[in-house]
Coordinates of C-alpha atoms in Angstrom, one line a residue:
C1 CA -18.3 -23.0 17.3
S2 CA -20.1 -23.5 14.0
F3 CA -19.2 -24.7 10.5
S4 CA -19.7 -21.2 9.1
T5 CA -17.2 -19.8 11.5
L6 CA -14.7 -22.6 10.6
K7 CA -15.2 -21.7 6.9
K8 CA -14.3 -18.1 7.7
I9 CA -11.0 -19.3 9.3
L10 CA -10.4 -21.9 6.7
P11 CA -11.8 -20.6 3.4
I12 CA -10.6 -23.7 1.6
L13 CA -13.7 -25.5 3.1
G14 CA -15.8 -23.2 1.0
W15 CA -14.4 -24.1 -2.5
L16 CA -12.9 -27.6 -2.0
P17 CA -16.3 -29.5 -2.0
R18 CA -17.0 -27.9 -5.4
Y19 CA -13.6 -28.6 -6.9
S20 CA -13.7 -30.2 -10.4
L21 CA -11.4 -31.7 -13.0
Q22 CA -11.7 -28.5 -15.1
W23 CA -10.6 -26.4 -12.2
L24 CA -7.7 -28.8 -11.6
W25 CA -6.4 -28.4 -15.1
M26 CA -6.7 -24.6 -15.0
D27 CA -4.9 -24.4 -11.6
L28 CA -2.1 -26.7 -12.9
V29 CA -1.5 -24.5 -16.0
A30 CA -1.6 -21.3 -13.9
G31 CA 0.6 -22.7 -11.1
M32 CA 3.2 -23.9 -13.6
T33 CA 3.2 -20.5 -15.4
V34 CA 3.6 -18.6 -12.2
G35 CA 6.3 -21.0 -11.0
L36 CA 8.4 -20.4 -14.1
T37 CA 7.9 -16.6 -13.5
A38 CA 8.6 -16.8 -9.8
V39 CA 11.9 -18.7 -9.7
P40 CA 14.0 -16.2 -11.6
Q41 CA 12.2 -13.2 -10.0
V42 CA 12.8 -14.3 -6.4
L43 CA 16.4 -15.0 -7.1
A44 CA 16.7 -11.4 -8.3
Y45 CA 14.8 -10.0 -5.4
A46 CA 17.1 -11.7 -2.9
E47 CA 19.9 -9.6 -4.5
V48 CA 17.8 -6.4 -3.9
A49 CA 17.4 -7.5 -0.2
G50 CA 21.1 -7.9 0.1
L51 CA 20.9 -11.6 0.7
P52 CA 22.3 -14.7 -1.0
V53 CA 20.1 -15.7 -3.9
Q54 CA 18.8 -18.9 -2.3
Y55 CA 17.0 -16.9 0.3
G56 CA 14.6 -15.7 -2.5
L57 CA 13.6 -19.4 -3.0
Y58 CA 13.4 -20.0 0.7
S59 CA 10.9 -17.2 0.9
A60 CA 8.8 -18.2 -2.1
F61 CA 7.2 -21.5 -1.3
M62 CA 5.7 -21.3 2.2
G63 CA 3.1 -18.7 1.2
C64 CA 1.9 -20.9 -1.6
F65 CA 0.8 -23.6 0.8
I66 CA -0.4 -21.4 3.7
Y67 CA -2.4 -19.2 1.4
C68 CA -4.2 -22.1 -0.2
L69 CA -5.7 -22.9 3.2
F70 CA -6.3 -19.4 4.6
G71 CA -6.5 -17.0 1.7
T72 CA -9.7 -15.5 0.3
S73 CA -8.5 -14.5 -3.1
K74 CA -8.1 -17.0 -5.9
D75 CA -5.5 -14.8 -7.7
V76 CA -3.0 -13.6 -5.1
T77 CA 0.4 -15.2 -4.8
L78 CA 2.6 -14.5 -1.8
G79 CA 6.3 -14.3 -2.0
P80 CA 9.3 -11.8 -2.2
T81 CA 8.6 -8.6 -4.0
A82 CA 10.7 -5.7 -5.1
I83 CA 9.3 -3.2 -2.6
M84 CA 9.5 -5.6 0.3
S85 CA 13.1 -6.6 -0.6
L86 CA 14.1 -2.9 -0.7
L87 CA 12.5 -2.3 2.7
C88 CA 14.3 -5.3 4.2
A89 CA 17.6 -4.2 2.8
S90 CA 17.3 -1.0 4.8
Y91 CA 17.2 -2.8 8.1
I92 CA 18.9 -6.2 7.9
D93 CA 22.3 -5.0 6.6
H94 CA 23.0 -8.2 4.5
D95 CA 22.6 -10.3 7.6
P96 CA 20.4 -13.5 7.1
V97 CA 19.9 -13.9 10.9
Y98 CA 18.3 -10.4 11.1
A99 CA 16.2 -11.2 8.0
V100 CA 14.8 -14.4 9.4
L101 CA 14.1 -12.9 12.8
L102 CA 12.4 -9.9 11.2
T103 CA 10.2 -12.3 9.3
F104 CA 9.1 -14.0 12.5
L105 CA 8.4 -10.7 14.3
C106 CA 6.5 -9.3 11.3
G107 CA 4.3 -12.4 11.2
V108 CA 3.5 -12.1 14.9
I109 CA 2.6 -8.4 14.5
Q110 CA 0.4 -9.1 11.4
V111 CA -1.4 -12.0 13.1
A112 CA -2.0 -9.8 16.2
M113 CA -3.4 -7.1 14.0
A114 CA -5.8 -9.6 12.3
V115 CA -7.0 -11.0 15.6
L116 CA -7.5 -7.4 17.0
Q117 CA -9.3 -6.3 13.8
L118 CA -6.8 -3.5 13.3
G119 CA -7.0 -3.4 9.5
F120 CA -8.4 0.1 9.6
L121 CA -4.9 1.4 10.4
L122 CA -4.0 0.8 6.8
E123 CA -6.7 3.3 5.7
F124 CA -4.6 6.2 7.1
I125 CA -2.0 5.6 4.3
S126 CA -3.4 7.7 1.5
Y127 CA -3.2 7.0 -2.2
P128 CA -0.7 9.8 -3.0
V129 CA 1.6 8.4 -0.3
I130 CA 1.3 5.0 -1.8
K131 CA 2.0 6.3 -5.3
G132 CA 4.9 8.4 -4.1
F133 CA 6.5 5.5 -2.3
T134 CA 6.1 3.0 -5.2
C135 CA 7.5 5.5 -7.7
A136 CA 10.5 6.2 -5.5
A137 CA 11.0 2.5 -4.8
A138 CA 10.9 1.6 -8.4
V139 CA 13.5 4.3 -9.3
T140 CA 15.7 3.2 -6.4
I141 CA 15.4 -0.5 -7.2
G142 CA 15.9 0.0 -10.9
F143 CA 18.9 2.3 -10.6
G144 CA 20.3 0.0 -8.0
Q145 CA 20.6 -2.7 -10.7
V146 CA 22.5 -0.5 -13.1
K147 CA 25.7 -1.4 -11.3
N148 CA 25.1 -5.1 -12.1
I149 CA 24.4 -4.3 -15.8
L150 CA 27.7 -2.4 -15.9
G151 CA 29.5 -5.0 -13.8
L152 CA 30.6 -2.5 -11.2
R153 CA 31.6 -3.5 -7.7
N154 CA 31.7 -1.8 -4.2
I155 CA 28.9 0.6 -5.0
P156 CA 27.2 1.9 -1.8
Q157 CA 23.5 1.1 -1.1
Q158 CA 22.3 4.6 -0.2
F159 CA 20.6 6.0 -3.4
F160 CA 22.4 9.4 -3.7
M161 CA 25.8 7.8 -3.0
Q162 CA 24.9 5.0 -5.4
V163 CA 24.2 7.5 -8.2
Y164 CA 27.4 9.3 -7.6
Y165 CA 29.7 6.3 -7.5
T166 CA 28.0 4.6 -10.4
F167 CA 28.9 7.5 -12.7
H168 CA 32.2 8.0 -10.9
N169 CA 33.3 4.4 -11.6
I170 CA 31.6 4.0 -15.0
C171 CA 35.0 3.7 -16.7
E172 CA 35.4 0.3 -14.9
T173 CA 32.4 -1.1 -16.8
R174 CA 32.8 -4.8 -17.8
V175 CA 32.0 -5.1 -21.5
G176 CA 30.6 -8.7 -21.1
D177 CA 28.1 -7.7 -18.4
L178 CA 27.0 -4.6 -20.3
I179 CA 26.4 -6.4 -23.6
L180 CA 24.6 -9.3 -21.8
G181 CA 22.5 -6.9 -19.7
I182 CA 21.4 -4.9 -22.7
I183 CA 20.5 -8.0 -24.8
C184 CA 18.5 -9.4 -21.8
L185 CA 16.6 -6.1 -21.5
M186 CA 15.8 -5.9 -25.2
V187 CA 14.6 -9.5 -25.2
L188 CA 12.4 -9.0 -22.2
V189 CA 10.9 -5.8 -23.6
L190 CA 10.3 -7.4 -27.0
L191 CA 8.6 -10.5 -25.4
K192 CA 6.4 -8.2 -23.3
L193 CA 5.3 -6.2 -26.3
M194 CA 4.5 -9.4 -28.2
K195 CA 2.4 -10.6 -25.3
D196 CA 0.5 -7.3 -25.2
C197 CA -0.3 -7.6 -28.9
F198 CA -2.1 -11.0 -28.2
K199 CA -4.4 -9.9 -25.4
T200 CA -7.4 -10.7 -27.5
H201 CA -7.6 -14.4 -28.3
G202 CA -9.7 -14.2 -31.5
V203 CA -11.8 -17.4 -31.4
D204 CA -12.7 -16.9 -35.1
L205 CA -9.1 -17.2 -36.3
P206 CA -7.8 -20.4 -37.9
L207 CA -6.5 -23.1 -35.6
Y208 CA -2.8 -22.7 -36.6
V209 CA -3.0 -19.0 -35.9
R210 CA -4.4 -19.6 -32.4
V211 CA -1.8 -22.3 -31.7
S212 CA 1.0 -19.9 -32.9
R213 CA -0.4 -17.1 -30.7
G214 CA -0.6 -19.5 -27.8
I215 CA 3.0 -20.5 -28.2
V216 CA 4.2 -16.9 -28.4
W217 CA 2.0 -15.9 -25.4
S218 CA 3.4 -18.8 -23.3
A219 CA 7.0 -17.9 -24.2
A220 CA 6.3 -14.2 -23.4
T221 CA 4.7 -15.1 -20.1
A222 CA 7.7 -17.3 -19.1
R223 CA 10.1 -14.7 -20.5
N224 CA 12.0 -14.2 -17.2
A225 CA 12.7 -17.9 -17.0
L226 CA 13.7 -18.2 -20.6
V227 CA 16.1 -15.2 -20.5
V228 CA 17.7 -16.4 -17.2
I229 CA 18.1 -20.0 -18.5
A230 CA 19.7 -18.8 -21.8
A231 CA 22.0 -16.4 -19.9
T232 CA 23.0 -19.1 -17.4
C233 CA 23.8 -21.5 -20.2
L234 CA 26.0 -18.9 -21.9
A235 CA 27.8 -18.0 -18.7
Y236 CA 28.3 -21.7 -17.8
A237 CA 29.8 -22.3 -21.3
C238 CA 32.2 -19.4 -20.8
E239 CA 33.2 -20.5 -17.3
V240 CA 34.0 -24.1 -18.2
T241 CA 36.2 -22.9 -21.1
G242 CA 38.0 -20.5 -18.7
H243 CA 36.6 -17.2 -20.1
G244 CA 35.1 -15.2 -17.2
Y245 CA 33.3 -12.6 -19.3
F246 CA 30.4 -12.2 -16.9
T247 CA 29.9 -11.5 -13.2
I248 CA 28.0 -14.5 -11.9
T249 CA 26.1 -15.1 -8.7
G250 CA 28.7 -17.4 -7.2
S251 CA 28.4 -20.3 -4.7
T252 CA 25.0 -21.0 -3.3
A253 CA 23.7 -23.3 -0.5
Q254 CA 22.4 -26.6 -1.9
G255 CA 19.2 -28.4 -1.1
L256 CA 16.1 -27.5 0.9
P257 CA 16.4 -25.3 4.0
S258 CA 16.2 -27.1 7.4
F259 CA 13.0 -26.6 9.3
S260 CA 14.0 -25.0 12.6
P261 CA 12.9 -22.1 14.8
P262 CA 14.2 -18.7 13.8
P263 CA 17.4 -17.6 15.6
F264 CA 16.7 -15.2 18.6
S265 CA 20.4 -14.4 18.9
E266 CA 23.5 -14.3 16.7
T267 CA 27.1 -15.2 17.3
T268 CA 29.6 -13.1 15.3
E269 CA 32.9 -14.4 13.8
N270 CA 34.8 -13.0 16.8
G271 CA 32.6 -14.9 19.3
T272 CA 30.4 -12.0 20.4
V273 CA 26.8 -12.9 21.1
I274 CA 24.2 -10.4 19.9
A275 CA 21.1 -10.9 22.1
F276 CA 17.5 -10.7 20.9
R277 CA 17.0 -7.3 22.5
E278 CA 19.9 -5.8 20.6
I279 CA 18.6 -7.3 17.3
A280 CA 15.1 -5.9 17.9
L281 CA 16.6 -2.5 18.7
D282 CA 18.6 -2.6 15.5
L283 CA 15.5 -3.5 13.5
G284 CA 13.8 -0.5 15.1
G285 CA 11.3 1.2 12.8
G286 CA 11.3 -1.8 10.5
L287 CA 9.0 -3.6 13.0
A288 CA 6.4 -1.0 12.2
V289 CA 7.0 -0.1 8.5
I290 CA 7.5 -3.6 7.1
P291 CA 4.4 -5.3 8.5
L292 CA 2.2 -2.4 7.6
M293 CA 3.6 -2.1 4.1
G294 CA 3.4 -5.8 3.6
L295 CA -0.3 -5.8 4.5
L296 CA -1.0 -2.7 2.5
E297 CA 0.6 -4.1 -0.7
S298 CA -1.0 -7.5 -0.5
I299 CA -4.5 -6.3 0.5
A300 CA -4.5 -3.6 -2.2
I301 CA -3.6 -6.3 -4.8
A302 CA -6.2 -8.7 -3.5
K303 CA -8.9 -6.0 -3.7
A304 CA -7.9 -4.9 -7.2
F305 CA -8.2 -8.5 -8.6
A306 CA -11.3 -9.3 -6.6
S307 CA -13.0 -6.3 -8.2
Q308 CA -11.7 -7.2 -11.6
N309 CA -12.9 -10.9 -11.4
D310 CA -16.1 -10.2 -9.5
Y311 CA -15.6 -11.7 -6.0
R312 CA -14.9 -10.3 -2.5
I313 CA -12.1 -10.8 -0.1
N314 CA -12.0 -10.7 3.7
A315 CA -9.3 -8.1 4.6
N316 CA -8.7 -9.4 8.2
Q317 CA -8.5 -13.0 6.9
E318 CA -5.9 -11.8 4.4
M319 CA -3.9 -10.2 7.2
F320 CA -4.0 -13.5 9.1
A321 CA -2.9 -15.5 6.1
I322 CA 0.1 -13.1 5.4
G323 CA 1.1 -13.1 9.1
L324 CA 0.9 -16.9 9.4
T325 CA 3.0 -17.2 6.2
N326 CA 5.7 -15.0 7.7
I327 CA 5.7 -16.9 11.0
M328 CA 6.0 -20.3 9.3
G329 CA 8.4 -18.8 6.7
S330 CA 10.8 -17.9 9.4
F331 CA 11.2 -21.6 10.2
V332 CA 12.6 -22.2 6.7
S333 CA 14.9 -19.1 6.7
A334 CA 12.6 -16.8 4.7
Y335 CA 12.7 -13.1 4.7
P336 CA 9.4 -11.1 4.8
V337 CA 6.9 -11.6 2.0
T338 CA 3.7 -10.1 0.7
G339 CA 1.4 -10.3 -2.4
S340 CA 3.2 -9.9 -5.7
F341 CA 1.4 -7.7 -8.3
G342 CA 3.3 -9.2 -11.3
R343 CA 2.9 -12.8 -10.4
T344 CA -0.8 -12.3 -9.3
A345 CA -1.5 -10.7 -12.7
V346 CA 0.1 -13.8 -14.5
N347 CA -2.0 -16.0 -12.2
S348 CA -5.2 -14.2 -13.1
Q349 CA -4.5 -14.0 -16.8
T350 CA -3.8 -17.8 -17.1
G351 CA -7.3 -18.5 -15.7
V352 CA -6.6 -19.8 -12.2
C353 CA -9.8 -21.0 -10.5
T354 CA -8.8 -21.5 -6.9
P355 CA -5.8 -20.8 -4.5
A356 CA -4.8 -24.4 -5.2
G357 CA -2.8 -23.1 -8.2
G358 CA -0.3 -21.8 -5.6
V359 CA 0.4 -25.4 -4.5
V360 CA 1.8 -26.1 -8.0
T361 CA 4.0 -23.0 -7.8
G362 CA 5.3 -24.0 -4.4
V363 CA 6.2 -27.5 -5.7
I364 CA 8.1 -25.9 -8.6
V365 CA 10.1 -23.7 -6.2
L366 CA 10.8 -26.7 -3.9
L367 CA 12.0 -28.8 -6.9
S368 CA 14.3 -25.9 -8.0
L369 CA 15.8 -25.8 -4.5
A370 CA 16.2 -29.6 -4.4
F371 CA 17.8 -30.1 -7.8
L372 CA 18.8 -26.9 -9.5
M373 CA 20.8 -25.0 -6.8
P374 CA 24.2 -26.1 -8.1
L375 CA 23.3 -24.4 -11.4
F376 CA 22.2 -21.2 -9.9
C377 CA 25.7 -20.2 -9.1
Y378 CA 26.2 -19.6 -12.9
I379 CA 23.4 -17.1 -13.2
P380 CA 24.8 -13.8 -14.5
K381 CA 24.0 -10.8 -12.3
A382 CA 23.4 -8.8 -15.4
A383 CA 20.5 -11.1 -16.4
L384 CA 18.9 -10.9 -12.9
A385 CA 19.3 -7.1 -13.1
A386 CA 17.5 -7.0 -16.4
V387 CA 14.6 -9.0 -14.9
I388 CA 14.3 -6.6 -11.9
I389 CA 14.4 -3.5 -14.1
C390 CA 11.7 -4.8 -16.3
A391 CA 9.6 -5.8 -13.3
V392 CA 9.8 -2.4 -11.5
A393 CA 9.6 -0.2 -14.6
P394 CA 5.7 -0.3 -14.8
M395 CA 5.6 1.0 -11.2
V396 CA 6.9 4.4 -12.3
D397 CA 3.7 6.2 -13.0
C398 CA 4.5 9.7 -14.2
S399 CA 0.8 10.5 -15.1
I400 CA -0.1 10.5 -11.4
V401 CA 1.3 14.1 -11.1
L402 CA -1.0 15.4 -13.8
K403 CA -4.0 13.6 -12.3
L404 CA -3.3 15.0 -8.8
W405 CA -2.8 18.5 -10.3
R406 CA -6.1 18.3 -12.1
V407 CA -8.2 16.7 -9.4
Q408 CA -6.8 17.9 -6.1
K409 CA -3.6 20.0 -6.2
L410 CA -3.1 19.8 -2.4
D411 CA -2.6 16.0 -2.6
L412 CA 0.7 16.7 -4.5
L413 CA 2.2 17.7 -1.2
P414 CA 2.2 14.2 0.5
F415 CA 3.1 12.7 -2.8
L416 CA 6.2 14.8 -3.3
V417 CA 7.2 14.5 0.4
T418 CA 7.0 10.8 0.2
L419 CA 8.8 10.6 -3.2
L420 CA 11.7 12.9 -2.2
F421 CA 12.2 11.5 1.3
S422 CA 12.1 7.9 0.0
F423 CA 15.2 8.6 -2.1
W424 CA 17.0 9.4 1.2
E425 CA 15.6 6.5 3.2
V426 CA 12.5 4.5 2.2
Q427 CA 11.1 4.4 5.7
Y428 CA 11.5 8.2 6.1
G429 CA 9.5 8.7 2.9
I430 CA 6.6 6.6 4.2
V431 CA 6.6 8.3 7.6
G432 CA 6.9 11.7 6.1
G433 CA 4.0 11.2 3.7
V434 CA 1.8 9.8 6.4
V435 CA 2.6 12.7 8.7
V436 CA 1.8 15.3 6.1
S437 CA -1.4 13.5 5.1
G438 CA -2.3 13.3 8.8
F439 CA -1.8 17.1 9.3
M440 CA -3.9 17.8 6.2
L441 CA -6.7 15.5 7.6
L442 CA -6.5 17.2 11.1
Y443 CA -6.5 20.6 9.5
N444 CA -9.8 19.8 7.7
I445 CA -11.2 18.6 11.0
A446 CA -10.0 21.6 13.0
R447 CA -11.1 24.1 10.3
P448 CA -14.4 22.8 9.0
K449 CA -16.0 24.7 6.2
L450 CA -18.4 27.4 7.4
Q451 CA -21.0 29.3 5.4
V452 CA -21.7 32.7 7.1
L453 CA -25.0 34.2 5.9
D454 CA -27.0 37.3 6.8
H455 CA -30.7 36.8 7.1
G456 CA -31.2 39.8 9.3
V457 CA -29.5 37.8 12.0
L458 CA -26.2 36.0 11.7
V459 CA -26.5 32.5 10.4
V460 CA -23.5 30.2 10.5
E461 CA -24.0 26.9 8.6
L462 CA -21.6 24.1 9.4
E463 CA -20.8 22.2 6.2
S464 CA -19.1 19.3 7.9
G465 CA -18.9 17.6 11.4
L466 CA -18.2 19.2 14.7
N467 CA -15.3 17.7 16.7
F468 CA -13.2 19.1 19.6
P469 CA -10.3 20.5 17.4
A470 CA -12.9 22.8 15.7
A471 CA -14.6 24.0 18.8
E472 CA -12.3 27.0 19.3
H473 CA -12.5 28.1 15.7
I474 CA -16.3 28.1 15.5
S475 CA -16.4 29.9 18.9
E476 CA -14.1 32.5 17.5
V477 CA -16.2 33.0 14.4
L478 CA -19.4 33.4 16.4
F479 CA -17.7 35.7 18.9
T480 CA -16.2 37.9 16.1
E481 CA -19.2 38.1 13.8
A482 CA -22.0 38.4 16.4
L483 CA -20.6 39.7 19.7
L484 CA -17.8 42.1 18.8
V485 CA -20.0 44.1 16.4
S486 CA -22.0 47.1 17.6
P487 CA -24.7 46.4 18.5
P488 CA -24.3 42.7 19.2
R489 CA -26.4 40.4 17.1
S490 CA -28.3 37.2 17.7
A491 CA -27.0 34.2 15.8
I492 CA -28.2 30.8 14.5
L493 CA -25.9 27.8 14.3
D494 CA -27.2 25.5 11.6
C495 CA -26.1 22.0 12.7
H496 CA -28.0 19.7 10.3
H497 CA -24.6 18.3 9.0
V498 CA -23.3 17.6 12.5
S499 CA -23.5 13.9 13.4
N500 CA -21.6 13.7 16.7
I501 CA -20.4 16.0 19.5
D502 CA -17.9 15.6 22.4
Y503 CA -17.5 17.2 25.8
T504 CA -15.0 19.8 24.7
V505 CA -17.5 21.2 22.2
V506 CA -20.3 21.0 24.9
N507 CA -18.1 23.0 27.2
E508 CA -17.4 25.6 24.5
I509 CA -21.1 25.9 23.8
R510 CA -21.7 26.5 27.5
D511 CA -19.3 29.4 27.4
L512 CA -20.8 30.8 24.2
L513 CA -24.3 30.7 25.7
R514 CA -23.1 32.6 28.7
Q515 CA -21.5 35.3 26.6
F516 CA -24.5 35.7 24.3
K517 CA -26.8 36.0 27.4
S518 CA -24.5 38.7 29.0
R519 CA -25.0 40.8 25.9
N520 CA -28.8 40.3 25.8
V521 CA -28.7 38.5 22.4
S522 CA -29.6 34.9 21.6
L523 CA -27.7 31.9 20.2
V524 CA -30.2 29.4 18.6
F525 CA -29.3 25.9 17.3
S526 CA -31.2 24.6 14.3
G527 CA -31.4 21.2 12.7
L528 CA -29.8 19.3 15.5
P529 CA -29.9 15.5 14.9
A530 CA -31.5 13.5 17.7
S531 CA -28.3 12.0 19.0
V532 CA -26.5 15.4 19.2
L533 CA -29.6 17.0 20.9
E534 CA -29.7 14.2 23.4
V535 CA -26.0 15.0 24.4
L536 CA -26.8 18.7 24.7
L537 CA -29.9 18.1 26.8
A538 CA -28.0 15.7 29.1
A539 CA -25.4 18.5 29.7
D540 CA -28.1 20.7 31.1
L541 CA -26.9 23.8 29.3
P542 CA -28.5 27.0 30.7
G543 CA -30.2 29.1 28.0
L544 CA -30.1 26.4 25.3
K545 CA -32.5 27.2 22.5
H546 CA -33.0 24.8 19.5
T547 CA -35.4 24.4 16.6
D548 CA -36.0 21.7 14.0
S549 CA -35.2 23.9 11.0
L550 CA -33.5 27.2 10.0
D551 CA -36.9 28.8 9.1
S552 CA -38.2 27.9 12.6
A553 CA -35.1 29.5 14.2
L554 CA -35.6 32.7 12.1
Q555 CA -39.3 32.8 13.2
F556 CA -38.3 32.2 16.8
L557 CA -35.9 35.1 16.8
S558 CA -38.4 37.4 15.1
V559 CA -40.8 36.8 18.0
D560 CA -38.4 36.4 20.8
C561 CA -35.9 39.2 20.0
G562 CA -38.1 41.6 18.0
V563 CA -35.8 41.4 14.9
N564 CA -37.1 41.2 11.4
P565 CA -35.0 38.4 9.8
I566 CA -35.3 37.5 6.1
G567 CA -36.7 34.0 5.7
I568 CA -35.1 31.3 3.6
S569 CA -38.0 31.2 1.2
E570 CA -37.8 35.0 0.8
K571 CA -34.0 34.7 0.2
R572 CA -34.6 32.1 -2.5
E573 CA -37.3 34.2 -4.1
K574 CA -34.9 37.2 -4.3
G575 CA -32.2 35.0 -5.7
A576 CA -34.5 33.7 -8.4
K577 CA -35.7 37.2 -9.3
L578 CA -32.0 38.3 -9.5
A579 CA -31.1 35.3 -11.7
L580 CA -34.1 36.1 -14.0
A581 CA -33.1 39.7 -14.3
I582 CA -29.5 38.8 -15.2
S583 CA -30.7 36.3 -17.9

C-alpha cells in the first residue's frame, strides 16, 4: 500500500505531474493523425471480422481511454487489427452477440493472466511461428478483399474455397467496383511512396520546401481517410443520381452504442434461446487462441517501439491494460482488440509524447459515431478493400525464408507448418506451429549434446543441462560405450554445464553406479556445481565419486583403478604439436 505500487498499477501517475504544453501540442497532433488513420481502417477491419462496419468504430475508442490510464508505452494504440479481425471471423460466424461475448471472455482471461503473472506463456510461441502466421494471415486477408475489388458476391470465407470461387465467378466482375478499387490502390501506394521519400526532414532546406514537404507528408499519413472520403463522395453522387455503379456498405446503425453488460445468451429469430454454455462451447478454441494472440501482438509491438524510442514497458501491466480494455469494450458492443502496428507507427512518427494522444484519437472516433454514421453507408466496399490490402501487404515477408535457411534451417519446419495450416484454418496453423516448436524444444532437452572423449578412460562431457527426459539417453551412452565393451572401462561424466537435476536423473544415476560396481569399474562425476552436488549427496547414493575438475578425476582413476589416462594438458599439448606440424 504505497505510492510506488499505485504508480505501477496506474502508470499515468508517473508522467502526468511532468506534463507540459509542448507535450500537449505533440499529443494533439499525433492523436488527430492517428484518428484520421483509424476511422477508415477500423471500418474496413469490421468487414474482415464479418460484422457490420459500425462495430469497427465501437471497438476503436475504449482502448484509447483505458490505455491512457493503465498503459506503459507512449506509442501503442489499441483497437481492431487485421489479424485479430481474421481470428474473430473464424469463431463468431457473423454474429455480433458472439463477438461481444468473446470480447468479454477474452478480457477476463487476459486480466487473470496478468494477475497470475502468466506472461511467460507467450514465450513458447517462437519467432518462426509468428512469422508463418502473420504471412499466412496477410495473404488470407488480402485475397479475401479481392472479391470486394471485383464486386463479387456470395464468396465463401474458407481460403481455398474463396480462391476457387473468386476465379470461378470472375466473369461477374462489376466494372465500377474494379475501376474504383484499382484507382484507390494506386493512390494509396503512390502516397505511401511519397511519404517514404520524405523520411528525412532536412532542416537546412528553405522554408517553402519544408512547408511543402509537411503538407505532402500529412496528406500521405492521412491517405486512408482521404481515399475513403473521396470514394464515398463519388459513390454518394452516383447514388443520388440513380446510378449504382459501386457496391456500397449499406445501412448502418446510427449514434453511439448503448453502455450495457455483454449478452450472456441469444434469442434467435425463431425464438430459440442459445444459453451461455452453448455459446462458450461454440467459441471453443477461440477462448485460448484469441487472448494469447492479442497479448502476443500487442506486447511485441510495445517492446519494438520501446526499444526504438529508448524506454521500457511492463509486460504484465500491458496484459492488464489490454484485458481491461476488452472487458470494458464488451459493454459498448466491441469485438476483441489488440495493439495495432500501423497506427502505432503513425503515432510514433508524429512525435507523440504520452499515452494522452490516444484520448484525442478516441474523441475523433466518438465524434464519427455521433455525427458521421449516416454517411458511412455510402462508403464503397472496393475503397475499404484497397485500404485493407495496403495495410496487410507489408506483413508478407518473403525474405524470412532465406534468413531462416541461412541461420537455422530446422526453424523452417515450424514456419512452413504454421504457414500452410493457417491457409486451412488460422487457429490450426498457430496450434500446429506451437506443437512442432514444442517437439523440437523437447527433443533438444531429451537428446542433449554429448562429447565423448578418450583419455585412456571414457570421458562423456555434457554440453547442456541434464533433465529427466535425457536420463535414459545418457544412461544408454554410458552403458554402451563403457560397460558393453570388453573389458569394461571406467568412465567420467563431466557435469560442469549441468545447473539442475531431478529425482528421475538421480534414480538413473543410482542404477548406473550399481552396474559399474558390478563390473569392477568406476563412474566418476567431475565439475558438479554445488547445488547439484547437494542433491546427489542428499540422495545418499552408494559408491558416488566426484571431483572438482576433469584433471582431478583422471588422476583419481589413475590411482584408484591403476589405469594410465592421458591428462587434459597432455591432450592439449599433443593437439598443439599436431597443429604446428600441419602448419
